[in-house]
Amino acid sequence: MKSIKGEVTIPFVHPIYVRCVLDCLNNRGVRPSEVLASAGLAWQDLCDGKPLLDFSVFRRFVAHAIKCSGEPALGLIAGSMILPYHSPVGIAAVTSETLGQGLQFVNKHANLIFRSMDFHMENGPRWSTIRVRPLRPLCETHVFVMQSIVGAHCQLVEAILGRPTDELTVGLPYARPAGTDVPCLRYVRKVEFDQKYLTLQLPTQLLSERAPSADAKAFEAAAQDCRTMEAELGHVEFIQRVKQALLERLTTNPELSDLAPDLGVSSRTLVRRLADADLTYSDMKDGLRKTHAAWYLEHTELSIEAIASQLGYNDHTNFSRKFKDWYRVPPSKMRQALRSSRH
């Protein structure tokens, strides 16, 4: 998976969702490999067990997917293709006792599919309302993501109930699209635009309807899988936070004790949590320096001395010595090789 220097790493979407979008594209005659390559992705990035895709990568993927398909409602269609058995979240939902239990579970664990989104469910006397609020700007993917969540919930409600239903009312946080064809109207009873948040509303009495595929043992097994995934994801996100904090202060060559307070942990806790991932602070710092040193050499005109300073070295000779340990060539030779490879 390719990243761009300066982009903040934000784990955002599960690979299973991207695979569903690729299925949509394939059905429309678009070669998925071309979209993957344009977004800096490879098929191995989408395998089960892989971490969530970064938001920066997801943005590029969405842009190319919509452009290649020519389908403004691609997010809605892709969302409706996420079948429950694709993930432990969906398996737990369809094996819940009732629709209400299934939807509550999905809202509690939805961050395993879409990170950085807040799902909140309220049950009133007549209506049950799910509100979905992004925790950070979604930029140009906003409509795409909102459509996806609508499509996924339509599919999920039918899967839990074991029958088609058209009782969902949707409020969309964007303007009504131009033209008379509103794709959402094919999936739900009523759609309202220009809402503050995405809302999905069902009659409260429907929540007590029993799911025909209810299975207590299967539900608990899937729920345990979700808890394990969340623990692993939390660990990965902490490591990403450490890397980002270190990257922002790399020019000052911060010590571990300097960085730990910014992360809200003690120095001892930071050492322990890095050790849990088979990492040390010095190895992480060296890894960032190694990667960024090569980037500066290839993409900037900075002198070796300036690059050394950017990476927190007071003495550029120490940087050059370390660089030769990393790449087996001096920085000047690496710069020549990188530039000659362009021609």
Tab-separated table of C-alpha atoms in Angstrom:
chain	number	residue	atom	x	y	z
A	1	MET	CA	0.000	0.000	0.000
A	2	LYS	CA	1.534	3.286	-1.100
A	3	SER	CA	1.369	6.376	1.087
A	4	ILE	CA	2.241	9.989	0.386
A	5	LYS	CA	4.673	11.870	2.578
A	6	GLY	CA	2.932	14.299	4.911
A	7	GLU	CA	-0.395	12.454	4.915
A	8	VAL	CA	-1.707	11.621	8.359
A	9	THR	CA	-2.192	7.881	8.738
A	10	ILE	CA	-5.809	7.272	9.773
A	11	PRO	CA	-7.114	3.674	9.738
A	12	PHE	CA	-10.552	4.118	8.216
A	13	VAL	CA	-12.206	1.246	6.331
A	14	HIS	CA	-12.123	-2.559	6.432
A	15	PRO	CA	-10.720	-4.241	3.299
A	16	ILE	CA	-13.967	-6.222	2.905
A	17	TYR	CA	-15.761	-3.030	1.965
A	18	VAL	CA	-13.237	-2.186	-0.739
A	19	ARG	CA	-13.655	-5.708	-2.130
A	20	CYS	CA	-17.409	-5.092	-2.393
A	21	VAL	CA	-16.792	-1.892	-4.344
A	22	LEU	CA	-14.500	-3.817	-6.672
A	23	ASP	CA	-17.265	-6.391	-7.218
A	24	CYS	CA	-19.540	-3.534	-8.280
A	25	LEU	CA	-16.943	-2.231	-10.696
A	26	ASN	CA	-16.332	-5.671	-12.146
A	27	ASN	CA	-20.067	-6.098	-12.754
A	28	ARG	CA	-20.000	-2.827	-14.695
A	29	GLY	CA	-17.129	-3.871	-16.905
A	30	VAL	CA	-14.470	-1.889	-15.056
A	31	ARG	CA	-11.202	-3.699	-14.430
A	32	PRO	CA	-10.627	-3.655	-10.644
A	33	SER	CA	-6.853	-3.923	-11.059
A	34	GLU	CA	-6.746	-0.519	-12.772
A	35	VAL	CA	-8.599	1.181	-9.901
A	36	LEU	CA	-6.380	-0.538	-7.338
A	37	ALA	CA	-3.220	0.575	-9.100
A	38	SER	CA	-4.467	4.168	-9.385
A	39	ALA	CA	-5.123	4.236	-5.634
A	40	GLY	CA	-1.743	2.714	-4.767
A	41	LEU	CA	-3.287	-0.566	-3.625
A	42	ALA	CA	-2.509	-4.203	-4.351
A	43	TRP	CA	-4.744	-7.247	-4.014
A	44	GLN	CA	-2.746	-8.466	-1.015
A	45	ASP	CA	-3.786	-5.297	0.852
A	46	LEU	CA	-7.383	-6.544	0.781
A	47	CYS	CA	-6.930	-10.033	2.216
A	48	ASP	CA	-8.723	-11.132	5.374
A	49	GLY	CA	-6.686	-10.280	8.441
A	50	LYS	CA	-5.173	-7.150	6.884
A	51	PRO	CA	-5.473	-3.869	8.825
A	52	LEU	CA	-7.984	-1.170	7.990
A	53	LEU	CA	-7.093	0.916	4.952
A	54	ASP	CA	-5.843	4.440	5.607
A	55	PHE	CA	-8.207	7.299	4.853
A	56	SER	CA	-5.745	8.882	2.408
A	57	VAL	CA	-5.668	5.661	0.382
A	58	PHE	CA	-9.450	5.329	0.605
A	59	ARG	CA	-9.896	8.853	-0.813
A	60	ARG	CA	-7.845	7.998	-3.865
A	61	PHE	CA	-9.662	4.701	-4.278
A	62	VAL	CA	-13.121	6.319	-4.157
A	63	ALA	CA	-12.153	9.036	-6.629
A	64	HIS	CA	-10.929	6.513	-9.198
A	65	ALA	CA	-13.822	4.108	-8.595
A	66	ILE	CA	-16.502	6.755	-9.248
A	67	LYS	CA	-14.628	8.147	-12.243
A	68	CYS	CA	-14.231	4.728	-13.869
A	69	SER	CA	-17.799	3.571	-13.193
A	70	GLY	CA	-19.602	6.808	-14.016
A	71	GLU	CA	-22.100	5.820	-11.299
A	72	PRO	CA	-22.856	8.585	-8.735
A	73	ALA	CA	-24.671	6.069	-6.508
A	74	LEU	CA	-21.785	3.596	-6.473
A	75	GLY	CA	-21.492	3.854	-2.681
A	76	LEU	CA	-25.144	2.867	-2.228
A	77	ILE	CA	-24.829	-0.123	-4.526
A	78	ALA	CA	-21.588	-1.287	-2.934
A	79	GLY	CA	-23.028	-0.946	0.564
A	80	SER	CA	-25.975	-3.148	-0.367
A	81	MET	CA	-23.510	-5.817	-1.522
A	82	ILE	CA	-21.952	-6.222	1.948
A	83	LEU	CA	-23.536	-9.512	2.957
A	84	PRO	CA	-23.766	-10.316	6.687
A	85	TYR	CA	-21.561	-13.402	6.484
A	86	HIS	CA	-18.704	-11.234	5.186
A	87	SER	CA	-17.757	-10.174	8.716
A	88	PRO	CA	-18.227	-11.179	12.378
A	89	VAL	CA	-20.304	-8.008	12.841
A	90	GLY	CA	-22.847	-9.183	10.265
A	91	ILE	CA	-22.848	-12.768	11.524
A	92	ALA	CA	-23.647	-11.586	15.047
A	93	ALA	CA	-26.411	-9.331	13.697
A	94	VAL	CA	-28.275	-12.048	11.781
A	95	THR	CA	-27.926	-14.574	14.620
A	96	SER	CA	-29.336	-12.103	17.184
A	97	GLU	CA	-32.667	-12.909	18.781
A	98	THR	CA	-34.437	-9.848	17.400
A	99	LEU	CA	-33.971	-7.052	14.891
A	100	GLY	CA	-33.425	-4.627	17.777
A	101	GLN	CA	-30.600	-6.682	19.272
A	102	GLY	CA	-28.997	-7.063	15.853
A	103	LEU	CA	-29.075	-3.344	15.070
A	104	GLN	CA	-27.798	-2.446	18.540
A	105	PHE	CA	-24.872	-4.802	18.047
A	106	VAL	CA	-24.031	-3.377	14.628
A	107	ASN	CA	-24.081	0.190	15.943
A	108	LYS	CA	-21.822	-0.771	18.837
A	109	HIS	CA	-19.259	-2.459	16.572
A	110	ALA	CA	-19.671	-0.523	13.311
A	111	ASN	CA	-16.180	0.943	13.756
A	112	LEU	CA	-14.822	-2.437	12.686
A	113	ILE	CA	-16.089	-1.622	9.165
A	114	PHE	CA	-15.936	2.195	9.116
A	115	ARG	CA	-13.578	3.798	11.612
A	116	SER	CA	-13.899	7.452	12.654
A	117	MET	CA	-17.705	7.274	12.588
A	118	ASP	CA	-20.039	7.604	15.577
A	119	PHE	CA	-23.187	5.428	15.447
A	120	HIS	CA	-25.881	6.182	18.015
A	121	MET	CA	-29.253	4.431	18.323
A	122	GLU	CA	-32.268	5.845	20.186
A	123	ASN	CA	-35.578	4.019	20.634
A	124	GLY	CA	-38.633	6.209	21.109
A	125	PRO	CA	-42.319	5.251	21.559
A	126	ARG	CA	-42.956	5.199	17.794
A	127	TRP	CA	-39.619	5.393	16.035
A	128	SER	CA	-36.155	3.920	16.443
A	129	THR	CA	-33.512	6.268	15.033
A	130	ILE	CA	-29.885	5.596	14.174
A	131	ARG	CA	-27.734	8.707	13.812
A	132	VAL	CA	-24.361	8.502	12.100
A	133	ARG	CA	-21.846	11.301	12.604
A	134	PRO	CA	-18.328	11.469	11.135
A	135	LEU	CA	-15.687	12.140	13.763
A	136	ARG	CA	-13.476	13.877	11.202
A	137	PRO	CA	-14.099	15.459	7.787
A	138	LEU	CA	-14.772	12.905	5.059
A	139	CYS	CA	-13.882	15.414	2.318
A	140	GLU	CA	-14.957	14.294	-1.162
A	141	THR	CA	-15.843	10.796	0.104
A	142	HIS	CA	-18.702	12.163	2.228
A	143	VAL	CA	-21.594	11.278	-0.108
A	144	PHE	CA	-20.030	7.951	-1.023
A	145	VAL	CA	-19.674	6.866	2.617
A	146	MET	CA	-23.180	8.024	3.570
A	147	GLN	CA	-24.654	6.101	0.630
A	148	SER	CA	-22.676	3.018	1.632
A	149	ILE	CA	-24.045	3.030	5.158
A	150	VAL	CA	-27.609	3.349	3.838
A	151	GLY	CA	-27.121	0.467	1.404
A	152	ALA	CA	-25.540	-1.728	4.077
A	153	HIS	CA	-28.371	-1.097	6.551
A	154	CYS	CA	-31.036	-1.871	3.946
A	155	GLN	CA	-29.326	-5.175	3.260
A	156	LEU	CA	-28.844	-5.865	6.961
A	157	VAL	CA	-32.442	-5.240	7.986
A	158	GLU	CA	-33.701	-7.635	5.314
A	159	ALA	CA	-31.105	-10.249	6.290
A	160	ILE	CA	-32.042	-10.123	9.980
A	161	LEU	CA	-35.795	-10.255	9.325
A	162	GLY	CA	-35.466	-12.816	6.562
A	163	ARG	CA	-37.813	-10.875	4.309
A	164	PRO	CA	-37.885	-7.727	2.168
A	165	THR	CA	-38.859	-4.542	3.955
A	166	ASP	CA	-39.519	-0.985	2.802
A	167	GLU	CA	-40.131	0.570	6.215
A	168	LEU	CA	-36.861	2.490	6.471
A	169	THR	CA	-36.865	6.307	6.364
A	170	VAL	CA	-33.533	7.969	5.618
A	171	GLY	CA	-32.238	11.490	6.249
A	172	LEU	CA	-29.186	12.343	4.142
A	173	PRO	CA	-26.632	15.026	5.128
A	174	TYR	CA	-26.211	16.430	1.644
A	175	ALA	CA	-28.247	18.234	-0.989
A	176	ARG	CA	-30.675	16.485	-3.304
A	177	PRO	CA	-28.806	15.492	-6.482
A	178	ALA	CA	-29.642	17.147	-9.770
A	179	GLY	CA	-32.269	15.431	-11.894
A	180	THR	CA	-35.322	13.450	-10.934
A	181	ASP	CA	-33.749	10.032	-10.382
A	182	VAL	CA	-32.855	9.586	-6.708
A	183	PRO	CA	-31.309	6.106	-6.351
A	184	CYS	CA	-32.071	5.882	-2.627
A	185	LEU	CA	-35.807	5.900	-3.360
A	186	ARG	CA	-35.471	2.404	-4.807
A	187	TYR	CA	-34.368	1.098	-1.439
A	188	VAL	CA	-36.332	2.962	1.243
A	189	ARG	CA	-39.813	4.346	1.870
A	190	LYS	CA	-38.829	7.975	2.273
A	191	VAL	CA	-35.708	10.088	1.786
A	192	GLU	CA	-35.067	13.586	3.138
A	193	PHE	CA	-32.059	15.668	2.114
A	194	ASP	CA	-30.045	18.477	3.720
A	195	GLN	CA	-30.167	16.876	7.167
A	196	LYS	CA	-27.564	17.591	9.860
A	197	TYR	CA	-26.568	13.939	10.182
A	198	LEU	CA	-27.306	10.702	8.413
A	199	THR	CA	-30.385	9.198	10.066
A	200	LEU	CA	-32.011	5.796	9.579
A	201	GLN	CA	-35.459	5.429	11.101
A	202	LEU	CA	-37.668	2.358	11.624
A	203	PRO	CA	-40.922	1.787	13.535
A	204	THR	CA	-39.973	0.861	17.106
A	205	GLN	CA	-42.431	-2.053	17.144
A	206	LEU	CA	-40.416	-3.693	14.360
A	207	LEU	CA	-37.413	-4.073	16.672
A	208	SER	CA	-39.099	-6.830	18.688
A	209	GLU	CA	-39.592	-9.022	15.619
A	210	ARG	CA	-37.658	-12.247	16.043
A	211	ALA	CA	-34.864	-13.105	13.628
A	212	PRO	CA	-35.513	-16.469	11.911
A	213	SER	CA	-31.785	-17.271	11.956
A	214	ALA	CA	-31.328	-16.553	15.698
A	215	ASP	CA	-28.575	-18.730	17.173
A	216	ALA	CA	-27.196	-17.938	20.633
A	217	LYS	CA	-23.967	-19.937	20.218
A	218	ALA	CA	-23.185	-18.461	16.805
A	219	PHE	CA	-23.952	-14.978	18.141
A	220	GLU	CA	-21.560	-15.332	21.077
A	221	ALA	CA	-18.779	-16.720	18.877
A	222	ALA	CA	-19.121	-13.812	16.442
A	223	ALA	CA	-19.315	-11.317	19.321
A	224	GLN	CA	-16.044	-12.693	20.729
A	225	ASP	CA	-14.419	-12.318	17.314
A	226	CYS	CA	-15.519	-8.674	17.282
A	227	ARG	CA	-14.042	-8.041	20.718
A	228	THR	CA	-10.736	-9.559	19.604
A	229	MET	CA	-10.696	-7.447	16.432
A	230	GLU	CA	-11.357	-4.266	18.416
A	231	ALA	CA	-8.528	-5.015	20.832
A	232	GLU	CA	-6.125	-5.602	17.920
A	233	LEU	CA	-7.295	-2.477	16.130
A	234	GLY	CA	-6.815	-0.376	19.249
A	235	HIS	CA	-3.247	-1.649	19.501
A	236	VAL	CA	-2.495	-0.815	15.854
A	237	GLU	CA	-3.963	2.673	16.264
A	238	PHE	CA	-1.773	3.333	19.292
A	239	ILE	CA	1.343	2.445	17.304
A	240	GLN	CA	0.179	4.775	14.528
A	241	ARG	CA	-0.291	7.561	17.080
A	242	VAL	CA	3.255	7.057	18.330
A	243	LYS	CA	4.608	7.191	14.775
A	244	GLN	CA	2.648	10.338	13.959
A	245	ALA	CA	3.713	12.119	17.164
A	246	LEU	CA	7.323	11.140	16.561
A	247	LEU	CA	7.163	12.242	12.921
A	248	GLU	CA	5.815	15.671	13.889
A	249	ARG	CA	8.767	16.229	16.238
A	250	LEU	CA	11.483	14.348	14.379
A	251	THR	CA	13.574	17.466	13.728
A	252	THR	CA	14.060	17.889	17.493
A	253	ASN	CA	15.125	14.252	18.001
A	254	PRO	CA	12.726	13.725	20.948
A	255	GLU	CA	13.492	11.216	23.672
A	256	LEU	CA	10.894	8.665	24.671
A	257	SER	CA	10.275	10.545	27.918
A	258	ASP	CA	9.515	13.689	25.894
A	259	LEU	CA	6.926	11.959	23.713
A	260	ALA	CA	5.087	9.851	26.297
A	261	PRO	CA	3.172	12.774	27.937
A	262	ASP	CA	1.877	13.862	24.514
A	263	LEU	CA	0.386	10.387	24.112
A	264	GLY	CA	-1.222	10.424	27.552
A	265	VAL	CA	0.881	7.553	28.929
A	266	SER	CA	3.898	7.110	31.168
A	267	SER	CA	7.308	6.302	29.738
A	268	ARG	CA	7.092	2.816	31.209
A	269	THR	CA	3.697	2.201	29.587
A	270	LEU	CA	4.968	3.434	26.230
A	271	VAL	CA	7.935	1.053	26.396
A	272	ARG	CA	5.647	-1.840	27.333
A	273	ARG	CA	3.087	-1.196	24.593
A	274	LEU	CA	5.808	-0.930	21.960
A	275	ALA	CA	7.363	-4.146	23.247
A	276	ASP	CA	3.978	-5.861	22.855
A	277	ALA	CA	4.321	-5.121	19.124
A	278	ASP	CA	7.983	-6.288	19.090
A	279	LEU	CA	9.128	-2.679	18.670
A	280	THR	CA	11.492	-0.387	20.490
A	281	TYR	CA	11.415	3.391	20.462
A	282	SER	CA	14.859	3.664	18.893
A	283	ASP	CA	13.947	1.172	16.155
A	284	MET	CA	10.787	3.133	15.367
A	285	LYS	CA	12.726	6.400	15.190
A	286	ASP	CA	15.347	4.813	12.942
A	287	GLY	CA	12.634	3.402	10.686
A	288	LEU	CA	11.068	6.827	10.178
A	289	ARG	CA	14.453	8.427	9.573
A	290	LYS	CA	15.418	5.754	7.039
A	291	THR	CA	12.189	6.114	5.046
A	292	HIS	CA	12.173	9.908	5.074
A	293	ALA	CA	15.861	10.199	4.265
A	294	ALA	CA	15.325	8.367	0.967
A	295	TRP	CA	12.217	10.455	0.236
A	296	TYR	CA	14.066	13.747	0.772
A	297	LEU	CA	16.906	12.623	-1.478
A	298	GLU	CA	14.581	11.670	-4.304
A	299	HIS	CA	11.969	14.429	-4.118
A	300	THR	CA	13.754	17.535	-2.817
A	301	GLU	CA	16.811	19.646	-3.555
A	302	LEU	CA	17.797	19.850	0.103
A	303	SER	CA	21.475	19.428	0.843
A	304	ILE	CA	22.691	16.407	2.817
A	305	GLU	CA	23.270	18.715	5.776
A	306	ALA	CA	19.689	20.067	5.577
A	307	ILE	CA	18.221	16.570	5.337
A	308	ALA	CA	20.230	15.509	8.366
A	309	SER	CA	18.812	18.479	10.283
A	310	GLN	CA	15.248	17.642	9.211
A	311	LEU	CA	15.736	14.165	10.640
A	312	GLY	CA	17.036	15.406	13.981
A	313	TYR	CA	20.778	14.926	13.487
A	314	ASN	CA	23.029	17.661	14.880
A	315	ASP	CA	26.003	16.364	12.921
A	316	HIS	CA	25.480	15.449	9.268
A	317	THR	CA	28.451	13.064	9.368
A	318	ASN	CA	26.535	10.912	11.877
A	319	PHE	CA	23.577	10.935	9.496
A	320	SER	CA	25.758	9.921	6.529
A	321	ARG	CA	27.312	7.121	8.555
A	322	LYS	CA	23.883	5.839	9.620
A	323	PHE	CA	22.538	6.153	6.071
A	324	LYS	CA	25.372	3.974	4.786
A	325	ASP	CA	24.468	1.371	7.421
A	326	TRP	CA	20.862	1.389	6.151
A	327	TYR	CA	21.408	1.361	2.398
A	328	ARG	CA	25.066	0.315	1.979
A	329	VAL	CA	25.755	3.497	-0.043
A	330	PRO	CA	26.371	7.142	0.952
A	331	PRO	CA	23.444	9.602	0.604
A	332	SER	CA	25.061	11.329	-2.392
A	333	LYS	CA	25.334	8.049	-4.300
A	334	MET	CA	21.728	7.178	-3.448
A	335	ARG	CA	20.549	10.552	-4.801
A	336	GLN	CA	22.418	9.997	-8.072
A	337	ALA	CA	20.950	6.500	-8.442
A	338	LEU	CA	17.397	7.644	-7.727
A	339	ARG	CA	17.588	10.487	-10.220
A	340	SER	CA	19.216	8.436	-12.958
A	341	SER	CA	16.453	5.826	-12.628
A	342	ARG	CA	13.923	8.443	-13.724
A	343	HIS	CA	15.520	8.748	-17.141
